[in-house]
Coordinates of C-alpha atoms and ligand atoms in Angstrom, one line a residue:
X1 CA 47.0 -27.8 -1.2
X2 CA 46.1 -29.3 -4.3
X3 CA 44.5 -32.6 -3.1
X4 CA 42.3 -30.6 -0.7
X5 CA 40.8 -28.5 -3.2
X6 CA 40.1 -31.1 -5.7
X7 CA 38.3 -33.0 -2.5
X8 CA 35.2 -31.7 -2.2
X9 CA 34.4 -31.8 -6.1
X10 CA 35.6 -35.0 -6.6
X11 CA 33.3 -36.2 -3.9
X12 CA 30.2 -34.4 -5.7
X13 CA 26.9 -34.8 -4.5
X14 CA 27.2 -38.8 -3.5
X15 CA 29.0 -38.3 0.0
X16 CA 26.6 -38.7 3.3
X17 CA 27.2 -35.2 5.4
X18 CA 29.0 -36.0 8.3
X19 CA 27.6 -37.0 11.4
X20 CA 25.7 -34.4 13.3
X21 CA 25.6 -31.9 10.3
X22 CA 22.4 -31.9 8.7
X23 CA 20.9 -29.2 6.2
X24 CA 17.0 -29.2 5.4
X25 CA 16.6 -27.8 2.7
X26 CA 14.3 -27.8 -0.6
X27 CA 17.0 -28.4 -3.0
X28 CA 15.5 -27.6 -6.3
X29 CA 13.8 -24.5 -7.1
X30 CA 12.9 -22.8 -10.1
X31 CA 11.6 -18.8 -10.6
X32 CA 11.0 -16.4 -13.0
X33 CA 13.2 -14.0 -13.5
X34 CA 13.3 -10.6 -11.7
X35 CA 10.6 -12.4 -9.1
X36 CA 12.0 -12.8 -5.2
X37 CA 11.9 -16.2 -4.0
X38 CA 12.4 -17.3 0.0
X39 CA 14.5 -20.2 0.4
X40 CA 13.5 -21.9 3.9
X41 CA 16.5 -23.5 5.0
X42 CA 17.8 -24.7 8.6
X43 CA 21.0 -27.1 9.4
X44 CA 22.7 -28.2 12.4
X45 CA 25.6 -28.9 13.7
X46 CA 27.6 -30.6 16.2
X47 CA 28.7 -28.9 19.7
X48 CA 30.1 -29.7 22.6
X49 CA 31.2 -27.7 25.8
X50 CA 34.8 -29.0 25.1
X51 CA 35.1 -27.2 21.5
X52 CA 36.6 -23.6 21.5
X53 CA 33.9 -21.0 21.6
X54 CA 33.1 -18.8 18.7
X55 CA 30.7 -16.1 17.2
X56 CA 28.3 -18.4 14.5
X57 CA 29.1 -17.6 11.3
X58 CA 27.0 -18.7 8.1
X59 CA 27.8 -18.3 4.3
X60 CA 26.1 -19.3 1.1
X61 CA 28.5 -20.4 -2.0
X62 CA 28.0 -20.6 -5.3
X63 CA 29.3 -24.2 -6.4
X64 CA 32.4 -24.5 -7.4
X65 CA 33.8 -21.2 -5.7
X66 CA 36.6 -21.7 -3.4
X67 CA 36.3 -19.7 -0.5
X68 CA 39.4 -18.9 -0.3
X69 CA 39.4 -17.3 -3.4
X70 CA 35.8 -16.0 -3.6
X71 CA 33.0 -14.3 -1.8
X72 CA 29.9 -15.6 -0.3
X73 CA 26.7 -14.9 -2.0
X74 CA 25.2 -14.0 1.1
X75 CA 26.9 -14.2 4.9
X76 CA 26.2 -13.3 8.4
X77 CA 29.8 -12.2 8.8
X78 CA 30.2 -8.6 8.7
X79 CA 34.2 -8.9 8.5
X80 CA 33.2 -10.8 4.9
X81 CA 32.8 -9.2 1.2
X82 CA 30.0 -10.7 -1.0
X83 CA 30.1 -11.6 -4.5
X84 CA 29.3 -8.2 -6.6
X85 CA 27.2 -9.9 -8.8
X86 CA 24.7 -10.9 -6.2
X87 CA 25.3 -8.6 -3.5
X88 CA 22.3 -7.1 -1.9
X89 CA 19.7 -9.4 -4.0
X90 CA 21.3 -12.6 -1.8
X91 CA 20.5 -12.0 2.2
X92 CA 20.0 -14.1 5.0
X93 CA 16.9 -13.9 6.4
X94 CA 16.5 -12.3 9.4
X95 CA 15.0 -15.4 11.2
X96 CA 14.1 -15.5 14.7
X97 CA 14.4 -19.8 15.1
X98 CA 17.7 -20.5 15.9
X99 CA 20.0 -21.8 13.6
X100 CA 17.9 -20.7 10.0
X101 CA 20.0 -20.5 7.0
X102 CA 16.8 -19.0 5.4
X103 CA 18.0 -17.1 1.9
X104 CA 15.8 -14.1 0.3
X105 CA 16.8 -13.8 -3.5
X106 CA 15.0 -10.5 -5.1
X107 CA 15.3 -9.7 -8.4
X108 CA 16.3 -12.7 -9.9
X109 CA 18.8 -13.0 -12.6
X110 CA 18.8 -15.7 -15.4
X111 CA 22.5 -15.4 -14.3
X112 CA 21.4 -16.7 -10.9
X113 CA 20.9 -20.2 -12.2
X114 CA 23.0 -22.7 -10.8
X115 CA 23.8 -24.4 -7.5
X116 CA 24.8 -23.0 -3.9
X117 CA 26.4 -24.9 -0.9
X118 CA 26.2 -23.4 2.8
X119 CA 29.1 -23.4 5.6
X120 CA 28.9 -22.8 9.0
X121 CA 31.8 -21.6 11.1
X122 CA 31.9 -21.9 15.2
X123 CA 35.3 -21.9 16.6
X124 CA 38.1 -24.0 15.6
X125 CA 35.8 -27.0 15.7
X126 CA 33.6 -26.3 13.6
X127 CA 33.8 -25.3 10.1
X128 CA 32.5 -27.2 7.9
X129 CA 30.9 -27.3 4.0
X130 CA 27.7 -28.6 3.6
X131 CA 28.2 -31.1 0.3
X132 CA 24.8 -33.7 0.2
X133 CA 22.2 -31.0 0.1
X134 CA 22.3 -27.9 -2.3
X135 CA 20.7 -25.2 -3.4
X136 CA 19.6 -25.5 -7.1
X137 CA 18.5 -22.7 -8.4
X138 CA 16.8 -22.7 -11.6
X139 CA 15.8 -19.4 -13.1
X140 CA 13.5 -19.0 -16.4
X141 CA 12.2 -16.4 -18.5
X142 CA 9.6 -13.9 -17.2
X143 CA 6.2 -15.2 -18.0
X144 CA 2.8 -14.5 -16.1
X145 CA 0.2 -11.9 -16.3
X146 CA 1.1 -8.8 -14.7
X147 CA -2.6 -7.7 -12.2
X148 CA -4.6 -5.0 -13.0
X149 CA -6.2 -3.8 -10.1
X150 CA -9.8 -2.4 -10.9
X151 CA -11.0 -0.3 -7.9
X152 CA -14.9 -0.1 -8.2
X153 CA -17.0 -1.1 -11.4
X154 CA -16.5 1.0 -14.5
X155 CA -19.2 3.7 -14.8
X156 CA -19.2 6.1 -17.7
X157 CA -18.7 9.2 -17.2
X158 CA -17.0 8.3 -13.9
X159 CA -13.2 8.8 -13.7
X160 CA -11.1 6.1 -12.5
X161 CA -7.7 4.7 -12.0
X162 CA -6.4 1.7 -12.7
X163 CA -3.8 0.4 -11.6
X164 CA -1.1 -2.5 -13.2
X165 CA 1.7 -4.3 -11.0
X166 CA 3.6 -7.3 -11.5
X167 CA 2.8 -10.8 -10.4
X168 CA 4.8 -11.4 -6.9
X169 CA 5.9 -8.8 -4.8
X170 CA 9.7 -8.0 -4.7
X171 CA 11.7 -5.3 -2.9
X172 CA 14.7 -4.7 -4.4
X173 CA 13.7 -5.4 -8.0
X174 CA 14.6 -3.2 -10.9
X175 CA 12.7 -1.2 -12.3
X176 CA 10.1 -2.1 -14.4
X177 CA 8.4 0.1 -17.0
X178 CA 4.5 -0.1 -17.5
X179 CA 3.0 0.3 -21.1
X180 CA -1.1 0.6 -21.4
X181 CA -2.5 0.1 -24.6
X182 CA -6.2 -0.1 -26.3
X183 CA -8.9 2.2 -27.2
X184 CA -9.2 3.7 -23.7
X185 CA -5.8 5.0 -23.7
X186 CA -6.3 6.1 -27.8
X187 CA -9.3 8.7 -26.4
X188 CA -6.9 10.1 -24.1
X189 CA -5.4 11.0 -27.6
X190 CA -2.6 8.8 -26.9
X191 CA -1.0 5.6 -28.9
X192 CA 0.0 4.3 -25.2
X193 CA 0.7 5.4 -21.6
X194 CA 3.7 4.8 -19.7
X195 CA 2.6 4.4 -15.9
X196 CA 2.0 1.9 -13.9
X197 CA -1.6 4.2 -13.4
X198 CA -4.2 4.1 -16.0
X199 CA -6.5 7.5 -15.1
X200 CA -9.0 8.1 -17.4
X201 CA -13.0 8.6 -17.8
X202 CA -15.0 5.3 -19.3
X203 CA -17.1 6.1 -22.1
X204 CA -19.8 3.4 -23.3
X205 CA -17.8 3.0 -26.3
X206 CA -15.1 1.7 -24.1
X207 CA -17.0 -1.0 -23.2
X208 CA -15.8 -4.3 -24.6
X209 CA -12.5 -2.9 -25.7
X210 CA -9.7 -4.8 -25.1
X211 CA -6.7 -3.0 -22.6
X212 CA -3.7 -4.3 -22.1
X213 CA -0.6 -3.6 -19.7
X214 CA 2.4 -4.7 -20.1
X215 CA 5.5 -4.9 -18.1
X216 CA 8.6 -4.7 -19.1
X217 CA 11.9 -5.0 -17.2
X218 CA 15.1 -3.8 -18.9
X219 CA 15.0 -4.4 -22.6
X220 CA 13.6 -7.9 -23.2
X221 CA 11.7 -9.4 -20.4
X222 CA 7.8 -8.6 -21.2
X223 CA 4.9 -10.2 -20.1
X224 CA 1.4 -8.5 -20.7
X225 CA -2.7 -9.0 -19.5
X226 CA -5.4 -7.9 -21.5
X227 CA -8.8 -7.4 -20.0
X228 CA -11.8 -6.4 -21.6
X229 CA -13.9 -3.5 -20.2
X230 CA -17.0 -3.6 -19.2
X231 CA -18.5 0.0 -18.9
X232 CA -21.8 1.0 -17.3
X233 CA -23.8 3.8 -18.6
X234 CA -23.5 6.5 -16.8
X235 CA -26.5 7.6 -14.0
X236 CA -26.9 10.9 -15.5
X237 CA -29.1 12.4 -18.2
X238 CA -26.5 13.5 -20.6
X239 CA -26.8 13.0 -24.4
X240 CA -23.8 12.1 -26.2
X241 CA -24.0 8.1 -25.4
X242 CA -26.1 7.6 -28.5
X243 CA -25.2 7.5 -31.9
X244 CA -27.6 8.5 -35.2
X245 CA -27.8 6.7 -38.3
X246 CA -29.7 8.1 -40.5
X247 CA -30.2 6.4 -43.9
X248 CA -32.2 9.3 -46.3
X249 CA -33.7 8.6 -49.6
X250 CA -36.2 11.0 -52.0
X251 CA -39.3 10.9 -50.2
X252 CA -39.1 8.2 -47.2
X253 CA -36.9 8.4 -44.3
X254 CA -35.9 5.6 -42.5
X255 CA -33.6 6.9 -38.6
X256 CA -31.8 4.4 -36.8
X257 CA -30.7 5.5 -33.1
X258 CA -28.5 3.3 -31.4
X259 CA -27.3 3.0 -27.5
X260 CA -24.2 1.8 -26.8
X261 CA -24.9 0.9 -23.0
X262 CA -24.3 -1.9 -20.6
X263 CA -27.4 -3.3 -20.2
X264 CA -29.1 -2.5 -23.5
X265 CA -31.4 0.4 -23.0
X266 CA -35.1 0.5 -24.3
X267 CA -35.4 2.9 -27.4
X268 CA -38.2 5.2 -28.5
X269 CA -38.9 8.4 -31.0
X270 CA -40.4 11.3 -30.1
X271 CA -41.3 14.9 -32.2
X272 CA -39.4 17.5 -30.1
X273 CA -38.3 17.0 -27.1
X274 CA -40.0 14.1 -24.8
X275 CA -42.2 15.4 -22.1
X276 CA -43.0 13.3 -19.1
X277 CA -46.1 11.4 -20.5
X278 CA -45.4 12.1 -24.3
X279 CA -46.2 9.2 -27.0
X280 CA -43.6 8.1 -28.7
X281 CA -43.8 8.6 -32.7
X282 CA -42.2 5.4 -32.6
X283 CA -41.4 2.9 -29.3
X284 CA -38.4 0.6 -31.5
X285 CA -34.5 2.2 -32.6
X286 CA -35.8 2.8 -35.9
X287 CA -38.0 5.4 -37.4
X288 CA -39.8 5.5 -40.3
X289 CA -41.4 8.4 -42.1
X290 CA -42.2 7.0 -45.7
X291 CA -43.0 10.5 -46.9
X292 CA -41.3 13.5 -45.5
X293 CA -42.9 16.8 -46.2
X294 CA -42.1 20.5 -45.4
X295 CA -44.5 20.4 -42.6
X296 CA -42.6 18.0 -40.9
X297 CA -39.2 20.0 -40.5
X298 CA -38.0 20.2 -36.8
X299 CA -36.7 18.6 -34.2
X300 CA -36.8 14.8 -33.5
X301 CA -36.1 13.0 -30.2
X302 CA -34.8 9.3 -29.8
X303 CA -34.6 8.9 -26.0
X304 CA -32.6 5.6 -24.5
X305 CA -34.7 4.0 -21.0
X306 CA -32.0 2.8 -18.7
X307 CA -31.8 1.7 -15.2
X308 CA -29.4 4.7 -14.9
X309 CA -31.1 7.6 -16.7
X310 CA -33.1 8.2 -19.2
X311 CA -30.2 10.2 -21.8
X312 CA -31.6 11.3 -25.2
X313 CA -30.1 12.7 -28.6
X314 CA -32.0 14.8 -31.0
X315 CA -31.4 16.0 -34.4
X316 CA -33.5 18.5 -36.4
X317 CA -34.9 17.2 -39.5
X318 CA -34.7 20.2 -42.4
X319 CA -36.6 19.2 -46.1
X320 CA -34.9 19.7 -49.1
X321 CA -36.8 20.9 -52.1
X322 CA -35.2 22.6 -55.7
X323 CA -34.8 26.1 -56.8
X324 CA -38.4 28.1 -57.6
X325 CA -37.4 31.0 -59.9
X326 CA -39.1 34.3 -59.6
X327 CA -38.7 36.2 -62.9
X328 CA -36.1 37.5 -64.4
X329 CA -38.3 41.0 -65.2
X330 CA -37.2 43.9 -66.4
X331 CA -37.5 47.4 -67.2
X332 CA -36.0 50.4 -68.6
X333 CA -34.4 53.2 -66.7
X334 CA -32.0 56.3 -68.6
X335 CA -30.5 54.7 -71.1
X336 CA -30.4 51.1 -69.1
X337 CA -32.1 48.2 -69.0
X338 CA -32.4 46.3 -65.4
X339 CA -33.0 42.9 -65.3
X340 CA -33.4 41.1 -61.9
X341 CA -34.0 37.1 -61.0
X342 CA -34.8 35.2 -57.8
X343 CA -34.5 32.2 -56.9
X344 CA -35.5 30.5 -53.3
X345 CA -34.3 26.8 -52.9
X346 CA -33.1 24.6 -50.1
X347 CA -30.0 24.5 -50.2
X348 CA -29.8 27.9 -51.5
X349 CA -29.4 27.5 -55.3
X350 CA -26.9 28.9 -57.1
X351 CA -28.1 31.8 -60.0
X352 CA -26.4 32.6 -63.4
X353 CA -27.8 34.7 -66.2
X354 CA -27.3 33.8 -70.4
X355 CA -26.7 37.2 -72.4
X356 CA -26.5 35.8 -75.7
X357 CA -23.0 33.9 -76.1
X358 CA -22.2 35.4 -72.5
X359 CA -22.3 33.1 -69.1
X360 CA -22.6 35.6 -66.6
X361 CA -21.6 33.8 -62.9
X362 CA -20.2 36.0 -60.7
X363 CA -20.2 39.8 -60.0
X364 CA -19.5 41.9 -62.7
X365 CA -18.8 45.9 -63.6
X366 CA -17.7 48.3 -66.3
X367 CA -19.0 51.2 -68.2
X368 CA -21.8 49.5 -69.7
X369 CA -22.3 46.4 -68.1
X370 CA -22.9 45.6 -64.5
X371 CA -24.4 42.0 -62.8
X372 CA -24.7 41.5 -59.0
X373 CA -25.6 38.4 -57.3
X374 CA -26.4 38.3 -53.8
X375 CA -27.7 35.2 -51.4
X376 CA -29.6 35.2 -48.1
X377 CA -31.6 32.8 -46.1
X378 CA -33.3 30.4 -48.9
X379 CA -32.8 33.0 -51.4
X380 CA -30.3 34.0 -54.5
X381 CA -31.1 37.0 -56.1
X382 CA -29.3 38.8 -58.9
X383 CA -29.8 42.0 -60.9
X384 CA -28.4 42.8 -64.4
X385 CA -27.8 46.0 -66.0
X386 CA -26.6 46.8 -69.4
X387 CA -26.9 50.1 -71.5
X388 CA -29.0 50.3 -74.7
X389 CA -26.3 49.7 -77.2
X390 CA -25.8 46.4 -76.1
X391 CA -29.4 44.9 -75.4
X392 CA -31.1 45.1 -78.5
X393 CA -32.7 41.4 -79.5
X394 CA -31.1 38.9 -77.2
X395 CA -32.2 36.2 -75.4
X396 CA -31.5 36.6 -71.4
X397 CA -31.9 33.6 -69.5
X398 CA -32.2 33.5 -65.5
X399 CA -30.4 30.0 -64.6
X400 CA -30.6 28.4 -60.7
X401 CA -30.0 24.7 -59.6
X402 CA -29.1 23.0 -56.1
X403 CA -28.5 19.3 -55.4
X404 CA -32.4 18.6 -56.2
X405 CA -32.7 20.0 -59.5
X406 CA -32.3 22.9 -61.9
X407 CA -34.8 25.9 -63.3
X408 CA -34.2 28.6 -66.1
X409 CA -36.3 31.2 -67.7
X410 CA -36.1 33.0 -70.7
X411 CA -36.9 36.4 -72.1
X412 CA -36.2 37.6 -75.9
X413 CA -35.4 41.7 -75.9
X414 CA -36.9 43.0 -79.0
X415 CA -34.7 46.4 -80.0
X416 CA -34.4 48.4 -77.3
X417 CA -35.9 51.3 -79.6
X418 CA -39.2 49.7 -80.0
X419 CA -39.7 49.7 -76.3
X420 CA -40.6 52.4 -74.6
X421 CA -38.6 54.1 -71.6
X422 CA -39.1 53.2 -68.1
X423 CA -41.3 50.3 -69.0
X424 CA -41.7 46.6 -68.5
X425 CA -39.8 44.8 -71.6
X426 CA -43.2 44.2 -73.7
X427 CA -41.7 42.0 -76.3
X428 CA -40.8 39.2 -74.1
X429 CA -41.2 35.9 -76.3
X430 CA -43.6 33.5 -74.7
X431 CA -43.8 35.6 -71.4
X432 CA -41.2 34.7 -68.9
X433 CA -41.6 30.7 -69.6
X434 CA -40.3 28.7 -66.7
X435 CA -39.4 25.3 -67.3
X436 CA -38.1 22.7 -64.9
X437 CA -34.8 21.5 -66.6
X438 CA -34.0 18.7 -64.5
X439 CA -35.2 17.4 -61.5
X440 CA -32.5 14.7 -59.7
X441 CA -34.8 14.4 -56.6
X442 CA -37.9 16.6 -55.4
X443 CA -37.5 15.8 -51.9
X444 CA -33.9 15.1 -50.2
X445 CA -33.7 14.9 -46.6
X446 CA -30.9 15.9 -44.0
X447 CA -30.3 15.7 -40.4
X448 CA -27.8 17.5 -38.5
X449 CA -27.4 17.1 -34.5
Ligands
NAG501 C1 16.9 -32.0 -8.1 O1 17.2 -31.9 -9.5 C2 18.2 -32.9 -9.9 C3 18.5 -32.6 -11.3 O2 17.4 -32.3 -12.1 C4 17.6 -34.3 -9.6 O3 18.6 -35.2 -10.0 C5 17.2 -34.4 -8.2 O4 16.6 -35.6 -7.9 C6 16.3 -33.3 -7.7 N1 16.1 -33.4 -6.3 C7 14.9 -33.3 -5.7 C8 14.9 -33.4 -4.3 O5 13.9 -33.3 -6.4
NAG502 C1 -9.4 -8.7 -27.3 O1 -8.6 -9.7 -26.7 C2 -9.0 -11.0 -27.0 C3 -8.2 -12.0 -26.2 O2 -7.1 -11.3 -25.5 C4 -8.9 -11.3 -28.5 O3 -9.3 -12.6 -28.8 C5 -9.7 -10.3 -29.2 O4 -9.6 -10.5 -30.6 C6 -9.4 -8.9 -28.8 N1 -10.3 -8.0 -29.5 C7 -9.9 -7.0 -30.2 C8 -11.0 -6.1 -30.7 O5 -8.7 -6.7 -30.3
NAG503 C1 -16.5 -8.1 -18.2 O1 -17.6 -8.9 -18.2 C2 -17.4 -10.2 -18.8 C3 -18.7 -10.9 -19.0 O2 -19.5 -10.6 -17.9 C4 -16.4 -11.0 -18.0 O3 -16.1 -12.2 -18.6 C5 -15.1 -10.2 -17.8 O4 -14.2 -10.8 -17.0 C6 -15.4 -8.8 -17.3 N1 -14.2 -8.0 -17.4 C7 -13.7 -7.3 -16.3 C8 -12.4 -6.6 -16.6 O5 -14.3 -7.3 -15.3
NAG504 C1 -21.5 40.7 -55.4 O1 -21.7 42.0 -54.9 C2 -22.7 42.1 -53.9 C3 -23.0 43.6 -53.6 O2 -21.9 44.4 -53.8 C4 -22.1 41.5 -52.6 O3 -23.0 41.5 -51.6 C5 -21.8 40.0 -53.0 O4 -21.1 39.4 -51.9 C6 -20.9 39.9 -54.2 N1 -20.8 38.5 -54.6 C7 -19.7 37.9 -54.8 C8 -19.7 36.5 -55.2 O5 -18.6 38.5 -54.7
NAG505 C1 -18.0 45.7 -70.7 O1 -17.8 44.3 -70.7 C2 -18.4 43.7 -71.8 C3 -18.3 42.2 -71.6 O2 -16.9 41.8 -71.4 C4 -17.8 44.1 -73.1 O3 -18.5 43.5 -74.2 C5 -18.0 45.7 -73.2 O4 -17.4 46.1 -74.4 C6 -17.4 46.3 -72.0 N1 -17.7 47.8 -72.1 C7 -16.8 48.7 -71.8 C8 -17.3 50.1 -71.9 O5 -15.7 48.4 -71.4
NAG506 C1 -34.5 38.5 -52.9 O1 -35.7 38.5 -53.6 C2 -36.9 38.2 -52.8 C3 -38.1 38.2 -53.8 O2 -38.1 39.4 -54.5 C4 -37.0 39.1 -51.7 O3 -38.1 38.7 -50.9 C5 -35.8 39.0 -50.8 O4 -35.8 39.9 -49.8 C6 -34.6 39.3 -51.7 N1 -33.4 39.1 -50.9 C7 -32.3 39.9 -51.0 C8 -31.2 39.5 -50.1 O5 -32.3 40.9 -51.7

């Protein structure tokens, strides 16, 4: 038996096929792994009436196999087992011209690299190994761009599904996982997405991002596409596509309104909202009051002109200004003297009072001694009450501040006993002399949306 077996090999690929057997075949092939390749491939054979009849049987071999000893990668024979390793990814394929030896490989393996020899069986006469022409199979990593499929152009606003598959199409593969990643798949509040689907709802700011799918099969094999987005703004008249910049300083404003759209929209200001044939307060992104004054508190339009609607953001402009104190006055009641202090800023200030040594900031009460503070609207007021032992000659100071500066006013009590009852505190020093303390800006300006 020995000789026989060592035959074929020591022959190799240098022997002429015998006469009347003949494979066609393209010999070499390479693919990437997990991918399905067809293998066209016919042969013939020699046949005469004479030779013993027989059912036509076919078989694929890995080289080197002895079939003896091992199964066929792929066979015709249903009598015959296949090689576990390949089974089911190997078949013949179910060709309609006569003598095909045609193979389907799905799913390739890097394992599947090598070389395969065919045999046909007929009878007694004819079985017979196939040794100048083989099957070389090369498989190599996975590499390629996966497809995304895009079904219509990306509108904002407009939900829509996108869909990633692999290059080739394969039945029998295994599964492959999908990973989407980039900034469409972060505002779906998610780092990535594991689907071969992508549903989500473009925003402008999606446009230009970069998304990327890639596939992955098992553990290692990865191969990824990135595309970058292009989103259309969306036909509607919705706010929200535009972003505000505002840049604020003392006394001049200076708004920049921005639309992120596909193409770039035409930009203009408008005070309040933009009626039909209203003038724009400004026909650029940017707008530029150089002195900003009470009057001009209230609502300001920037309105974006697109082929696809016309969407607009507003904000409402308020002015800022510091702390105007009224009072403190005062006046005698039973025993008491009340003391009250008001102060109207924007932003509401805040209001403290100077007894003597004492820093009076927050609500106070006892026997002798009782300070309120209250706030509403622009407006912090604060009443003081002491009893008679403890006002005599001090010096009571009303104090308020915000952001854009700081006002106090002072009052000297002469002895309570030299004032008379239920009256107004005659012995104030200087009057109630208010004095602007600081001033860090006269005018600030803030928008909110
Ligand atoms: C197939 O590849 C082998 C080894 O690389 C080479 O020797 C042979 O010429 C190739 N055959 C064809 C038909 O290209
Ligand atoms: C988007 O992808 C391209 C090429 O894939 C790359 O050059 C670019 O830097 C990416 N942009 C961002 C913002 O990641
Ligand atoms: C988006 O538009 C750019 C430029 O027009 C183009 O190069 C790119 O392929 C487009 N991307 C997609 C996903 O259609
Ligand atoms: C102080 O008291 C007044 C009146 O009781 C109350 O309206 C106010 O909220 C209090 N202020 C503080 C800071 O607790
Ligand atoms: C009330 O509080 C003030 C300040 O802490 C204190 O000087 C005074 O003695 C107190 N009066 C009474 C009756 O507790
Ligand atoms: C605060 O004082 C002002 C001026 O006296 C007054 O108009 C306003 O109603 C007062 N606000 C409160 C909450 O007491």
């Amino acid at each position: 038996m020995v000789p026989l077996l060592l035959l074929p090999l020591l022959w190799g690929g240098s022997l002429q096929e015998v006469p009347g057997y003949e494979l066609r075949l393209k010999e070499n092939l390479t693919v990437q792994e997990g991918l399905c390749v067809h293998v066209p491939c016919s042969f013939s054979y020699p046949w005469s009436s004479w030779y013993s009849p027989g059912e036509l049987y076919i078989y694929w071999y890995r080289s080197g196999d002895d079939r003896r000893q091992a199964n066929p990668v792929a066979t015709n024979n249903p009598r015959s087992r296949r090689r576990p390793e390949t089974s089911g990814r190997f078949r013949l394929l179910e060709d309609p011209t006569p003598n095909s030896c045609s193979l389907i490989i799905s799913d390739t393996r890097m394992s599947d690299t090598g070389s395969y020899f065919f045999r046909v069986e007929r009878g007694n006469n004819v079985q017979y190994n196939y040794r100048d022409k083989k099957l070389n199979l090369q498989v190599t990593g996975m590499a390629g761009e996966p497809n995304i499929h895009i079904p219509e152009p990306l509108e904002s606003g407009r939900r829509t599904s996108l869909t990633c598959s692999p290059p080739g199409s394969c039945e029998g593969r295994r599964p492959l996982t999908f990973t989407w990643v980039g900034e469409a798949v972060y505002s779906l509040g998610r780092q990535a997405l594991r689907s071969s689907v992508l549903t989500f709802t473009p925003r402008p700011q999606n446009h230009g991002t970069n998304l990327t799918c890639q596939v992955k099969q098992g553990d290692s094999v990865t191969m990824e596409r990135t595309i970058q987005l292009n989103v259309s703004c969306e036909s509607g008249g919705m706010a929200g596509s535009l972003w505000v910049v505002g840049v604020l300083c003392g006394q001049a404003l200076r708004l920049l309104c921005a639309a992120d759209s596909n193409p770039p929209a035409a930009l203009s200001w408008f005070r309040g909202s933009p009626a039909l044939n209203a003038s724009p307060i400004s026909s650029t992104a940017i707008l530029e009051l150089p002195r900003v004054v009470t009057a001009e508190e209230g609502e300001l339009t920037c309105q974006a002109r697109h082929p696809l609607g016309s969407p607009s953001v507003s904000l409402s402009l308020s002015v800022v200004y510091p702390p105007e104190l009224l009072g403190p006055s005062c006046s005698w009641e039973n025993k008491w003297l009340h003391c009250s202090c008001s102060s109207r800023a924007q932003p509401a200030s805040s209001v403290r009072w100077r007894l003597g040594e004492w820093l009076l900031e927050g609500n106070f009460s006892n026997a002798s001694f009782k300070v309120i503070f209250s706030l509403a609207g622009p407006w912090t007021n604060s009443s003081l009450s002491l009893r008679e032992e403890l006002s005599s000659s001090l010096r009571l100071s009303c104090e308020a501040g915000n952001v854009c500066g700081a006002q106090s006013a002072t009052i000297l009590l002469l002895s309570g006993k030299s004032v008379s009852p239920s009256g107004v505190v005659p012995g104030a020093l200087g009057g109630a002399g208010a004095m602007a303390l600081l001033s860090l800006c006269s005018c600030l300006i803030f928008f909110s949306m």
